[in-house]
Structures are given as C-alpha cells and as structure tokens.
Coordinates of C-alpha atoms in Angstrom, one line a residue:
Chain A
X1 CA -141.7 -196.8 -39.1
X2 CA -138.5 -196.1 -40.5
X3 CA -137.3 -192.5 -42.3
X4 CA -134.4 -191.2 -44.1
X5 CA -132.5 -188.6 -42.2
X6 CA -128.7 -187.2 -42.6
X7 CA -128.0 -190.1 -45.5
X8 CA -129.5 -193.1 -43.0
X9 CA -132.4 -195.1 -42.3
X10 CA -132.6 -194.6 -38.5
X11 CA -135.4 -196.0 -35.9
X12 CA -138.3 -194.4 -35.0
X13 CA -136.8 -191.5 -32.7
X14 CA -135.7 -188.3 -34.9
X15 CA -131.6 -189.2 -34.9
X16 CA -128.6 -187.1 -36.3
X17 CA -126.3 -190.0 -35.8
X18 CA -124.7 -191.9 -33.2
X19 CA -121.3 -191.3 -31.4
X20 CA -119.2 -192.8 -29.5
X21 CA -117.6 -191.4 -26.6
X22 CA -114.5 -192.9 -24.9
X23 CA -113.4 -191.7 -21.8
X24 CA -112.2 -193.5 -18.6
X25 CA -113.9 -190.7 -16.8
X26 CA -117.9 -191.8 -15.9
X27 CA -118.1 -187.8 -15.2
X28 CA -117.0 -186.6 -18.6
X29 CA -119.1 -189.2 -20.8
X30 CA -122.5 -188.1 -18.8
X31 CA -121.9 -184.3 -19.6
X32 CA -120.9 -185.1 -23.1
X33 CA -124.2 -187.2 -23.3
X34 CA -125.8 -184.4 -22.2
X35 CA -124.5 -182.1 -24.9
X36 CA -125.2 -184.2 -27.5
X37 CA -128.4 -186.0 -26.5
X38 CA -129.9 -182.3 -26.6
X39 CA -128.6 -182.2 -29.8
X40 CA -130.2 -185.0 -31.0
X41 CA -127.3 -187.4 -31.2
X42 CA -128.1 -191.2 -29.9
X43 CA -124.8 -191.4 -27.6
X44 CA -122.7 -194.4 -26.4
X45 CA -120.0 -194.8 -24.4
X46 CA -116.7 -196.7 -23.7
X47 CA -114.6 -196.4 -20.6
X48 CA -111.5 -197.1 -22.8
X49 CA -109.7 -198.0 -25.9
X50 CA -110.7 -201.6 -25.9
X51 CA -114.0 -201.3 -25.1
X52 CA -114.3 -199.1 -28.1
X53 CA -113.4 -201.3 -30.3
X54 CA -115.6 -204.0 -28.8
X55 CA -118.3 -201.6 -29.4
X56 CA -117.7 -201.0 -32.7
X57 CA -117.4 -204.5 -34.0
X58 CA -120.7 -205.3 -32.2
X59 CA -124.0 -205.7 -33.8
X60 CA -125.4 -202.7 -36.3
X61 CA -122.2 -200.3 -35.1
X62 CA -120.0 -201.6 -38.0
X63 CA -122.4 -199.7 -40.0
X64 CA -124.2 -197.2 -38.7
X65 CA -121.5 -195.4 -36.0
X66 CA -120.8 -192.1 -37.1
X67 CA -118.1 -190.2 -35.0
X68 CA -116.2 -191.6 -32.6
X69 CA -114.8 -189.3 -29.3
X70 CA -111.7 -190.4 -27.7
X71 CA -109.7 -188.8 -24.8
X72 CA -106.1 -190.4 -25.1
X73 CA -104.9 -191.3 -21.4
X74 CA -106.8 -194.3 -20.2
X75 CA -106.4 -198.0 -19.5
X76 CA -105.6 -200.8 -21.5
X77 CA -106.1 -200.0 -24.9
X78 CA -105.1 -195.4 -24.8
X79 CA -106.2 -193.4 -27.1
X80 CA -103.8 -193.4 -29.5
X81 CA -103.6 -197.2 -29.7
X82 CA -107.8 -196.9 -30.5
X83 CA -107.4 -194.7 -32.7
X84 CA -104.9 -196.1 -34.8
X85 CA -107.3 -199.2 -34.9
X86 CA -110.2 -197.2 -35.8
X87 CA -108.1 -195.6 -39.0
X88 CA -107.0 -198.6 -40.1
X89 CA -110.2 -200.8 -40.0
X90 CA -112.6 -198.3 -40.2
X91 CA -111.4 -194.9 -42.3
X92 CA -114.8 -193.5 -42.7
X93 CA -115.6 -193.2 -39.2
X94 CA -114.7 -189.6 -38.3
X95 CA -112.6 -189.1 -35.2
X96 CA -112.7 -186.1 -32.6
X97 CA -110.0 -186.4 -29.8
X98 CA -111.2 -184.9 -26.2
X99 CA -108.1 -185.0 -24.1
X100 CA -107.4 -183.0 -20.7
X101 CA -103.9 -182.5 -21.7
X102 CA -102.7 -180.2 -24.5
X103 CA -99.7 -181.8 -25.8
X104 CA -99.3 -180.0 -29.4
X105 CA -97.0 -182.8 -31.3
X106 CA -99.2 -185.1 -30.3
X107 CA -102.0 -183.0 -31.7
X108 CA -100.1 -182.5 -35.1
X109 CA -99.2 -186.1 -35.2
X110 CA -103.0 -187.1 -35.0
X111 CA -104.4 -184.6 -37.0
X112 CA -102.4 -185.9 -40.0
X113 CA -103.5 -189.1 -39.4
X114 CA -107.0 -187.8 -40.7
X115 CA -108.5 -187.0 -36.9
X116 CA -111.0 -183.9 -37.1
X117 CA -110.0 -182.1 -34.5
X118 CA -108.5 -182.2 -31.2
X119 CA -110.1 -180.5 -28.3
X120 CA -108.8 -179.7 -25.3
X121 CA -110.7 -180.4 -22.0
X122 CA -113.0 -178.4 -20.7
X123 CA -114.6 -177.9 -24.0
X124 CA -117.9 -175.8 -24.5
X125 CA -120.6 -177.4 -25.5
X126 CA -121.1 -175.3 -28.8
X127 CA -117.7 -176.0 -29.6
X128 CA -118.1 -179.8 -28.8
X129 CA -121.4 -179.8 -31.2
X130 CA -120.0 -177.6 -34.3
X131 CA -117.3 -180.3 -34.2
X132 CA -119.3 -183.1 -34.2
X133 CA -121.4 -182.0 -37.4
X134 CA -118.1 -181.0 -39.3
X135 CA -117.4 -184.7 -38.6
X136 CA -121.3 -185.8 -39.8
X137 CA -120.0 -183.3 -42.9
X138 CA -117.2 -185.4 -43.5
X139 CA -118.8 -189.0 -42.7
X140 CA -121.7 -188.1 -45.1
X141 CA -119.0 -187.4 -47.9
X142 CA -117.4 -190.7 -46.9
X143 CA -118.3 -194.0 -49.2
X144 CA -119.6 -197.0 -47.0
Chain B
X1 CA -61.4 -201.5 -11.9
X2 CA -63.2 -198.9 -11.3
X3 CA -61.1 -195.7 -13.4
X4 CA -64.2 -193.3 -11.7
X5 CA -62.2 -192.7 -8.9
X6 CA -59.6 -192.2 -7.2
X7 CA -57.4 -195.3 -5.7
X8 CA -57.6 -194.8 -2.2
X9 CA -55.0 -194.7 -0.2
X10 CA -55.3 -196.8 3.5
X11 CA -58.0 -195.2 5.6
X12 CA -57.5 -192.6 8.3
X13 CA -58.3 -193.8 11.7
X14 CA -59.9 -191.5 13.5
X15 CA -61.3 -191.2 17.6
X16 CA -64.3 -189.2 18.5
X17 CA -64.8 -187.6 21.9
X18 CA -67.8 -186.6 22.8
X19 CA -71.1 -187.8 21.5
X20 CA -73.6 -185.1 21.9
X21 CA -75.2 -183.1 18.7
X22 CA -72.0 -182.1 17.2
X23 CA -70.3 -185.3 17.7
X24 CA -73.4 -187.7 16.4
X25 CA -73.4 -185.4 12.9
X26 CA -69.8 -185.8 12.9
X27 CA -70.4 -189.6 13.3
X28 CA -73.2 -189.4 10.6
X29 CA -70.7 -187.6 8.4
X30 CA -67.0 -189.0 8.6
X31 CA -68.7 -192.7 8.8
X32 CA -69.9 -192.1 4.7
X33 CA -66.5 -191.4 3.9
X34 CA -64.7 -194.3 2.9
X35 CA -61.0 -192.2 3.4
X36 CA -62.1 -192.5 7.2
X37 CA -62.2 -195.4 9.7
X38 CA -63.5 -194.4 12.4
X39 CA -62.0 -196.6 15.3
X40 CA -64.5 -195.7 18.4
X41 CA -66.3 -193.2 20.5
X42 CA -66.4 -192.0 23.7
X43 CA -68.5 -189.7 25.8
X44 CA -68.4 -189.0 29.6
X45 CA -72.3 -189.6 29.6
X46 CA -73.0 -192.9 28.7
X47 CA -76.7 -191.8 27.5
X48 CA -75.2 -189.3 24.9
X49 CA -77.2 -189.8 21.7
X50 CA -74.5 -190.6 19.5
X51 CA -73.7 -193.8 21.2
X52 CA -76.7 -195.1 20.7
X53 CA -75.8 -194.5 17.2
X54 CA -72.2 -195.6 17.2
X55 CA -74.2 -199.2 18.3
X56 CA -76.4 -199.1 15.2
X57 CA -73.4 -198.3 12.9
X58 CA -71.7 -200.8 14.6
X59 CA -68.8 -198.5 15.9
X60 CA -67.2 -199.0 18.8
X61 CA -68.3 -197.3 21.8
X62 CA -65.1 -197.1 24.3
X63 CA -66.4 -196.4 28.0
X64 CA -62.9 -195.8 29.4
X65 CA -61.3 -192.7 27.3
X66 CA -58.4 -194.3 28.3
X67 CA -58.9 -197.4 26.1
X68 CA -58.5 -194.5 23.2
X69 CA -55.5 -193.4 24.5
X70 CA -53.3 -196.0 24.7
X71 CA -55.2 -197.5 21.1
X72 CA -52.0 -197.7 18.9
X73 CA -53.9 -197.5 15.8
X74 CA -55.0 -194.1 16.3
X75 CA -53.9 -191.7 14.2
X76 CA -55.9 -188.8 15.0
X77 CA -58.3 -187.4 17.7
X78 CA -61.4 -185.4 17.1
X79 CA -62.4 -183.4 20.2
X80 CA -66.1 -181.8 20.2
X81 CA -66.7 -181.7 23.4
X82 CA -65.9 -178.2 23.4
X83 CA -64.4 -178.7 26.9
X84 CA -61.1 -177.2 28.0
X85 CA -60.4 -179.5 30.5
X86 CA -60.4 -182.6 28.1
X87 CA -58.2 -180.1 25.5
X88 CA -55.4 -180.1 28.1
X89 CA -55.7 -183.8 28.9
X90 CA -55.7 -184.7 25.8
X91 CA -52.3 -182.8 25.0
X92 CA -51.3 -184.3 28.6
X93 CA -51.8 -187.7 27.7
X94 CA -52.2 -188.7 24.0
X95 CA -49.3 -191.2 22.6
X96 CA -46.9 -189.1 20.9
X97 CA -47.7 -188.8 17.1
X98 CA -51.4 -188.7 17.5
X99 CA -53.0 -185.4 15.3
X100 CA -55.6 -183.8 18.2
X101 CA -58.2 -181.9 16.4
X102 CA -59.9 -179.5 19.5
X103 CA -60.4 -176.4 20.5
X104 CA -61.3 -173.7 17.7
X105 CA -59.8 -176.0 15.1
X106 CA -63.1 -178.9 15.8
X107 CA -65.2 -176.0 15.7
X108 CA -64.5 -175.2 12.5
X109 CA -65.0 -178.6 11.7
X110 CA -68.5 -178.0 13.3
X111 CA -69.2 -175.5 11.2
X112 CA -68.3 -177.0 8.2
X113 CA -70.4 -180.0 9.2
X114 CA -73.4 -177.7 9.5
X115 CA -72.6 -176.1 6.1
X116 CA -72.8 -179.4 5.2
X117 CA -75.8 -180.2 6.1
X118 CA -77.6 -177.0 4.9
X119 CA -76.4 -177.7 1.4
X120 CA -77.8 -181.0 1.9
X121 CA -81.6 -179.6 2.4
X122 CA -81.1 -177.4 -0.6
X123 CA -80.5 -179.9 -2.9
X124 CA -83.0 -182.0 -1.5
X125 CA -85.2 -178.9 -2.3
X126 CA -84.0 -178.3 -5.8
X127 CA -84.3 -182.0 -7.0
X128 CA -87.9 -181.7 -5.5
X129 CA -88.9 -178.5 -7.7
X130 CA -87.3 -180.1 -10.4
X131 CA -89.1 -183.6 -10.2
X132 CA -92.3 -180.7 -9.8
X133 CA -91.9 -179.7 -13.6
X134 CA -92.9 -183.5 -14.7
X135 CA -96.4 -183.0 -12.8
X136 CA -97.2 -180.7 -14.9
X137 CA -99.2 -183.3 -17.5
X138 CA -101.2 -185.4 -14.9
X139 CA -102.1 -182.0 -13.2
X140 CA -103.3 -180.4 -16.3
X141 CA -105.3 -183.7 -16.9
X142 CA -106.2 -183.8 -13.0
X143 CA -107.9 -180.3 -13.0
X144 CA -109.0 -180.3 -16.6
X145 CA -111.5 -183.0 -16.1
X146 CA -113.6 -181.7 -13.3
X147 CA -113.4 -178.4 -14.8
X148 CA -115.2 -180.3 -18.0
X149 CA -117.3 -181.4 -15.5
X150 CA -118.2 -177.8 -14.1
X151 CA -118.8 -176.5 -17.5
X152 CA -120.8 -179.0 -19.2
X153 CA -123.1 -178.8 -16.1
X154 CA -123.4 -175.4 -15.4
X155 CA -124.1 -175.2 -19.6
X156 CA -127.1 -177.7 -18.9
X157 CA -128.1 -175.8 -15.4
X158 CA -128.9 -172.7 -17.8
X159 CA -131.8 -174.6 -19.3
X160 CA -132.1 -177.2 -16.6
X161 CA -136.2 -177.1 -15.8
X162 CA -136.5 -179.9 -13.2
X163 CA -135.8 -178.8 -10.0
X164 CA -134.8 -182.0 -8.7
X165 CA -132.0 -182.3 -11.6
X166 CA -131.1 -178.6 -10.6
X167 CA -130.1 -179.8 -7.0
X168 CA -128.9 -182.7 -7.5
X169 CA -126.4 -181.3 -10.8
X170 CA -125.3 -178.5 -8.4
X171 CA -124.4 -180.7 -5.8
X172 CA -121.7 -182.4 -8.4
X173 CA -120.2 -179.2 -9.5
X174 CA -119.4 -178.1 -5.6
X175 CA -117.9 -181.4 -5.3
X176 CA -115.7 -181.2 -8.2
X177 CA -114.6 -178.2 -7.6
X178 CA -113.7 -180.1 -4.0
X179 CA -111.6 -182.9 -5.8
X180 CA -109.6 -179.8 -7.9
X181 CA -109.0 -177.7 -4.7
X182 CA -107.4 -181.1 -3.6
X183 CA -105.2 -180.9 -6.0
X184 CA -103.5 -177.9 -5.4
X185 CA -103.5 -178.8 -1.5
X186 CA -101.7 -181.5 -2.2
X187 CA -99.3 -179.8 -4.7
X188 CA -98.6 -177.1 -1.9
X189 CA -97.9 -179.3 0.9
X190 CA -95.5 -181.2 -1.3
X191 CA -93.9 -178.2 -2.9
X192 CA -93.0 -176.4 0.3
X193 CA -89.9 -176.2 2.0
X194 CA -89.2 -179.0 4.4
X195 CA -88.2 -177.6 8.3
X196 CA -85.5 -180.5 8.4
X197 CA -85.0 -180.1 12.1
X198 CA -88.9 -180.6 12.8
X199 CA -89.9 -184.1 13.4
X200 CA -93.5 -185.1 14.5
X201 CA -95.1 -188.5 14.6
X202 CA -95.9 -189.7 11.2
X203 CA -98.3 -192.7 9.8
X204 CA -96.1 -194.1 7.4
X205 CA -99.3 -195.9 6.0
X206 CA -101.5 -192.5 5.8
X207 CA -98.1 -190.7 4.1
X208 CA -97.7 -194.1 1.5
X209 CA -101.3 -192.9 0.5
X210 CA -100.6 -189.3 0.1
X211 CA -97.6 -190.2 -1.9
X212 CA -99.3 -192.3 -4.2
X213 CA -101.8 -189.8 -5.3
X214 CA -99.1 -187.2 -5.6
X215 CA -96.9 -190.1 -7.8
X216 CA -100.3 -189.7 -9.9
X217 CA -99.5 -186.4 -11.2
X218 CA -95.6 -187.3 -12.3
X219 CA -96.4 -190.9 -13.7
X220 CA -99.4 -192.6 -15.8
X221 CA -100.8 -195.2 -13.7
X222 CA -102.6 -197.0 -16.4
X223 CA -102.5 -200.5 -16.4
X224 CA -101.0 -200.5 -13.4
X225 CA -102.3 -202.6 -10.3
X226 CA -101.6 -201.4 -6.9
X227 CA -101.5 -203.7 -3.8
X228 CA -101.0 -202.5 -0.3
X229 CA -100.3 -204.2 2.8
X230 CA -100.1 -202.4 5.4
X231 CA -99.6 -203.3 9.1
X232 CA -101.4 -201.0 12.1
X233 CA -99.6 -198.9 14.1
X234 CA -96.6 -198.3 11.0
X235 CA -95.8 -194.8 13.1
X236 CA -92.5 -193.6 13.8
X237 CA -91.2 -189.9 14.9
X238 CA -89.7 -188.4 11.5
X239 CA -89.7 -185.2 8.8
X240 CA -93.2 -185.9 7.5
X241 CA -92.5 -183.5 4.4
X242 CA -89.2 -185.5 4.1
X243 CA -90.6 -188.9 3.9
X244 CA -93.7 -187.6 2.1
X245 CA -90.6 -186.9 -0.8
X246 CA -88.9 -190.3 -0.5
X247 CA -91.8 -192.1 -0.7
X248 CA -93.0 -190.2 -3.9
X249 CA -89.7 -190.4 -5.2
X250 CA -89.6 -194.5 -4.6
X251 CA -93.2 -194.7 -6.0
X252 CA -92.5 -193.1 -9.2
X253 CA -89.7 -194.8 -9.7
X254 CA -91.3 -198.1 -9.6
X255 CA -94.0 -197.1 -12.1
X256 CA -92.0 -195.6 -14.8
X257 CA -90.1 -198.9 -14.6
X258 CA -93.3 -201.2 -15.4
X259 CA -93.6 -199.0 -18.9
X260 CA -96.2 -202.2 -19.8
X261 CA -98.0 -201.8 -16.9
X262 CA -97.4 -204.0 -13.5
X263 CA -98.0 -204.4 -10.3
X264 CA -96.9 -202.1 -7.4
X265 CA -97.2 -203.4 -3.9
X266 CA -96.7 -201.0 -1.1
X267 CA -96.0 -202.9 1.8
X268 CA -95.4 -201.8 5.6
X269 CA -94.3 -203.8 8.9
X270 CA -93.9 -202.8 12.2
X271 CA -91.7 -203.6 15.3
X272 CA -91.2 -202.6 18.8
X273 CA -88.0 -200.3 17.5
X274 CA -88.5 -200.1 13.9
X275 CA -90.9 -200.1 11.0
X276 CA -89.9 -200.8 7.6
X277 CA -91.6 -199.7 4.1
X278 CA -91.4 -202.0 1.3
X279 CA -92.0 -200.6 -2.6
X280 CA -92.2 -203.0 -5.3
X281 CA -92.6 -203.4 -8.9
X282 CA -92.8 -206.3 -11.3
X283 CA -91.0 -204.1 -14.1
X284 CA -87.5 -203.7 -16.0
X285 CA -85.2 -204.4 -12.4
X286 CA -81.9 -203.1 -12.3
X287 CA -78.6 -204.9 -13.5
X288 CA -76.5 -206.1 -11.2
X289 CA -73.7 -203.9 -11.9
X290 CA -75.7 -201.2 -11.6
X291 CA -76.8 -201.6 -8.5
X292 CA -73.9 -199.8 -6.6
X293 CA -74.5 -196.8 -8.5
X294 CA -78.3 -196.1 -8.3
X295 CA -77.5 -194.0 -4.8
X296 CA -74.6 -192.0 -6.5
X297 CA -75.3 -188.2 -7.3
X298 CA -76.2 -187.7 -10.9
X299 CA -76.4 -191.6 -11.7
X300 CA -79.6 -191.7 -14.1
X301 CA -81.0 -194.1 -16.8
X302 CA -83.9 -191.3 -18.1
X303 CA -82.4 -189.4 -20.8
X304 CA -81.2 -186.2 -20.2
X305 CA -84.0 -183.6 -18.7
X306 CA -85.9 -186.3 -17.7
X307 CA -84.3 -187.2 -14.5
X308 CA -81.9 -185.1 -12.5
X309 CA -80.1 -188.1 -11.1
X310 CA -80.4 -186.8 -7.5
X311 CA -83.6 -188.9 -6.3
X312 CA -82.3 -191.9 -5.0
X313 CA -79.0 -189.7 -3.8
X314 CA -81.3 -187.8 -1.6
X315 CA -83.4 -190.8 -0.2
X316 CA -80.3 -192.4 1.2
X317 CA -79.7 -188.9 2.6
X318 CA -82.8 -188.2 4.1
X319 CA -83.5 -192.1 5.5
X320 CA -79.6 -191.6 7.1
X321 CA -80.0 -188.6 8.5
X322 CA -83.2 -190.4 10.9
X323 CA -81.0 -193.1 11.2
X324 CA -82.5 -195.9 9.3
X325 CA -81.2 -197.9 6.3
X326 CA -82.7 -198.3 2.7
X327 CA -82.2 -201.6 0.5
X328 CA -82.5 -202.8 -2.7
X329 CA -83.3 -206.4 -4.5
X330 CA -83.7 -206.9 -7.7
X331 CA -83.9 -209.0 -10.8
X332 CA -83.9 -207.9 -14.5
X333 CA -86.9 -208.7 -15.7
X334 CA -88.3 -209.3 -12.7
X335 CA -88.8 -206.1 -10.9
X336 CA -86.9 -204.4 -8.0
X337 CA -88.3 -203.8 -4.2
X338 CA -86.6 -201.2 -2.1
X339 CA -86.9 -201.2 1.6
X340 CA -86.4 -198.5 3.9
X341 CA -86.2 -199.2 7.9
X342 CA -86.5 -196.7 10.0
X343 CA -86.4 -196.9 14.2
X344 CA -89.2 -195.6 15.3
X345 CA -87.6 -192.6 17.5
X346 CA -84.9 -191.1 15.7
X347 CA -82.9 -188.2 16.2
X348 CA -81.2 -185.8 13.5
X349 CA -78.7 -182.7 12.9

C-alpha cells in the first residue's frame, strides 16, 4: 500500500523524507539517526564525500533523496568537493552542512552557493530538526 | 655567490683546554661557527666528556698539552679549566704570538655561552606556542565531535525507556568525554615548558606515536596513509618534551607537503650506540638549492603567518645539543625523508 505524504509516494512506513548524512565519524551519524529517525525521517549514511555521491546515483535516490547532511573534513572526496557535486548535478537536493569547525568564510562561501544552513558541531537536536524541515520547505518548492 | 653573507675571512684556529661541562658547550658552540677552526682539545682526564665528543665531531683530541703548545698553527688558546696552575703555564710556555683566553676573561666567555644557551630554550619555546595557534582547527574539530556525541545522547537518554539502551548509551558518553580529556592531556604536556637539562629514558617509538596524534591537531590527515616500522628497543636517554617537539615538528612538515594526500612512513632502527628515526613523505620534496637553507632561522616556504621559519632551526638545535645528527634526502616530486641519529646516552649543557 502506497500513500501520498510531504509531495511523495513513499512505502508502507509513515515517512517525512529521506536524508542523507555524511560524516566520516560512525559516532556522529548514529546520534543524528537518532534525531531524525524519531522524527520520522528514513536516514542513510555515508562515511564520506564519495560515498555520497555513490549513494545518490544508486537506485530510487536520484529521485526520492531529499536533504543531504555533510560535515566538510573527511577522506577522499571533503565536503566541499561533495557538495559542489551535489549543486551541480543535483540543484534540488537541499543541503545542510554539519561541521565541527566554525570557519566563517567558509560558511559565507557555501551559503551562497544555495546550502541551507551551516551548523556547527555539537548541534541540538531541535535545532538539527527545524533545519531539516526548512530544507523539506525548500525541496517541496523545488521542480523535479 | 652567495650575496647573503658575509665573505669570510680565513678561519680562526682555536685550542681548547679542558673538556669538562664548560669546555664540551664551548666545543658544541665554536664548532657551528664557520669563522672558527677548532684545531684540537685537551684535558688532563682522559675520560672528560667532551672528548668523547671532540671524537664524534671528529676534532682532534691531543693527549700531550704539549702537542698544543708547540702546534704552530695556533692562534689562540681557550682556557676553561678554571685552574690557576694551567693560567701560569700557559703564559710560561705558549709560543710567542699565541692570544690565551683564561682566567676571568674564559669565564666571561662561559657566561656568554650559557646566555647562549638559555636564549636557545626560549626560542625553542616561542616557535612551539606559535606552531600551538595552527592546532587550533583540528582541536575545535577533535573536541566538537564527541561533544555531538554527548549531546545527542544525553537528548535521547531523556526519553530513553529501555534500560538496556540506558546503560549501554551512558557507557559511550563517559567514554567520549575520556577521548576529549585526552585531548587537552595531550595539548598540556606538549604546551609546557621543556626542563632542557632533564633527560630520562625515552621510547622513541611510544614518543613517534604521541607525536603523530598531536601532528593531528596542526595538519589534516586525510588521505594520508601512515606506515610505521619500528624496531624494539628504539630507547635512548634524551629531553622527552624536546623530542616529543622535533618529532611533531618533522611529522607535520611531511604532511602539509603531500597537499594530495601520500604516504608517511615513520621508521626507527636501533644499534648498540645509536638509534635513528626516519620520517618520510611521498610529497612536493625540496629543491636542491634549497636544501642548505631549510635549517637556517627564518627560512620558510608557508606564506607569511603560516610558518615562523624556526622549526627545522630548532630541530638541528635540539638533535645537536644530545649530540646526534639530523639528515635530509630528497627528490622534487618524489618526497623527502629526514633522519635523525641520536647515541643512545648523550650528554647536554
């Protein structure tokens, strides 16, 4: 049985959306999951910028990832690298930055480029949340 | 040529009698002047440390103090032995045109030795609080992750029913606060000011590992692979906090030349007299014309307030001072190793 909730068709669990969180740190995806899981948010995660992007080119994700979570600092592919990827081939996916350092050019710089908002480790998880449905806002209001 | 400095004019030769404390730093000292030549040593005892030294810096060591009498190519004689009877002797007998420096006159020299040498473990401090400022990224990133940790637990422990979830989420906050408690450990022990005249036994291998997660805080170790080899037993008797610094020091250097990412290979070996530390990267290397003047004061490639120039200055200090030597190869392109040796007992100022 399928129904029609925030703009999608989703499966048969009641789902807000899905995100994506990126983080080289096992630690700080499980307490995000947390957050957002009680939320009602189907999670997944990437250890890093690669990985991401593997995940979002695989299977239904092209279509039906919402908001993407990214720290910057990690292997391989950063933050900033993924991000730029995610803009470029996929503009309606809302970003949210989650980074342990505040670096406030950095911040400027990727806000311009369209990200939501960029939060600064340790982040409370009401904060975390009101973020992530000002992004669902946003991808709603995006075309497909 | 080199227009830097100054054409030199022929070397002074120079004697040294007595090899005890004062005459081994004076040995240190006058022997990294290039003005001086130091032409041999001599000391009554023939177990005085600084012959031992005079050996390794492959100065002559003259048993017969006559020998350095009659030496025509003497031109001057520097007396520490602070003993009046060799003061008269030496006026006695010396060739005629010889400078003696004795009495008050090498004690002043002494002193300005020691001055020396206190100015030294300043700047060695300085350069270290400076270098501390770059930490300040990976340790904001270090101690703001377990603390996201902490809170997104503790959030979930308000409304946490199962009591095995409860115990087991707990558990992982007192550890995290454990890993961020390390941090600041580590930071202290680095930050503090070095006793330079205290030397312990240290594992070389055990202080290559607190040095690379120290590095951690002043570099971005993605991408990077890190290989160690390390043989048993790499101890010797040395300034722990000292080479805890040089070994950070070399370490971040050879990250923040693989900019791509590389391999660093931390390698030790150990002899009966002496155990060496190698540090390599497979990143930019260093010309070949450079390679003079990466232990010069102020020589840096980082743009300005990035470096302060005095790292590698202070290593060759540090690693001369317990008597040991430090190396470099390298290849542009290719990646540079440094190599320090150090004998395992060492004495210092």
């Amino acid at each position: 049985m399928k129904e029609f909730k925030s703009g999608f068709f989703v499966g048969e669990e009641s789902c807000n959306g899905r995100v994506l969180v990126v983080d080289d740190e096992a630690d700080i995806r499980k307490v995000v999951r947390m957050t957002l899981q009680k939320a009602g948010y189907e999670v997944l995660e990437a250890e890093n910028g690669e990985k991401a992007i593997e995940t979002i080119n695989s299977g239904e994700n092209r279509l039906l990832l919402d908001v993407m979570i990214c720290d910057i600092r990690m292997p391989k592919v950063n933050g900033i690298e993924a991000i730029a990827y995610f803009r470029q081939n996929y503009p309606r996916v809302p970003l949210i930055v989650l980074t342990g350092f505040p670096d406030t050019d950095m911040a400027t710089s990727l806000l311009r480029q369209g990200v939501v908002d960029y939060l600064v480790k340790p982040v409370e998880g009401e904060k975390l949340k009101a973020s992530v449905a000002r992004a669902m806002e946003q991808r709603k209001l995006a075309p497909l | 040529m080199n227009t830097s400095r100054p054409v030199s004019a022929a070397p002074t030769r120079v004697a040294i009698i007595g090899a005890g404390r004062g005459g081994t730093a004076l040995l240190d000292l006058l022997h990294q002047i290039s003005a001086i030549d130091i032409i041999g040593i001599h000391d009554r005892d023939p177990s005085a440390p600084g012959l031992q030294r005079a050996r390794d810096l492959h100065i002559p060591v003259v048993d017969q103090i006559d020998d350095l009498f009659r030496n025509r190519h003497t031109q001057l004689v520097m007396d520490v032995t602070g003993d009046p009877a060799m003061d008269q002797q030496l006026h006695r007998e010396i060739r005629p045109g010889v400078d003696i420096l004795s009495g008050s006159a090498s004690r002043v020299v002494w002193e300005l030795v020691r001055h020396e040498s206190a100015l030294q473990a300043e700047l060695l401090h300085a350069e270290k609080l400076a270098g501390i400022g770059s930490f300040a990224a990976g340790i904001t990133h270090d101690i703001n992750n377990p603390l996201q940790l902490i809170l997104g637990l503790a959030e979930n422990l308000a409304e946490e029913t199962d009591l095995h979830n409860v115990h087991e989420q707990a558990r992982e906050i007192v550890d995290a606060v454990k890993r961020t408690t390390a941090i600041c450990r580590d930071l202290t022990s680095y930050a503090r000011r070095s006793a330079t005249h205290q030397q312990s036994l240290v594992d070389i291998n055990s202080k290559l590992d607190d040095a690379l997660r120290i590095a951690r805080y002043a570099v971005g170790f993605q991408d990077i692979t890190i290989i160690k080899r390390y043989a048993p037993e790499a101890t010797l008797k040395g300034n722990p906090d000292e080479l805890l610094h040089v070994f950070v020091n070399l370490i971040t250097n050879a990250v923040q030349a693989m900019e791509h990412g590389g391999t660093l290979t931390l390698r030790t070996t150990a002899e009966e007299t002496a155990v060496s530390v190698h540090v390599s990267d497979t990143g930019c290397g260093i010309p070949p014309e450079l390679l003079n003047e990466i232990f010069e004061p102020f020589f840096t490639t980082k743009p300005p307030g990035k470096g302060t120039g005095l790292g590698l200055y202070n290593i060759k200090h540090v690693i001369h001072q317990l008597h040991g030597t430090i190396t470099v190869n390298s290849e542009v392109g290719s990646g540079s190793t440094f190599t320090i040796t150090l004998p395992r007992a060492s004495v210092t100022l």
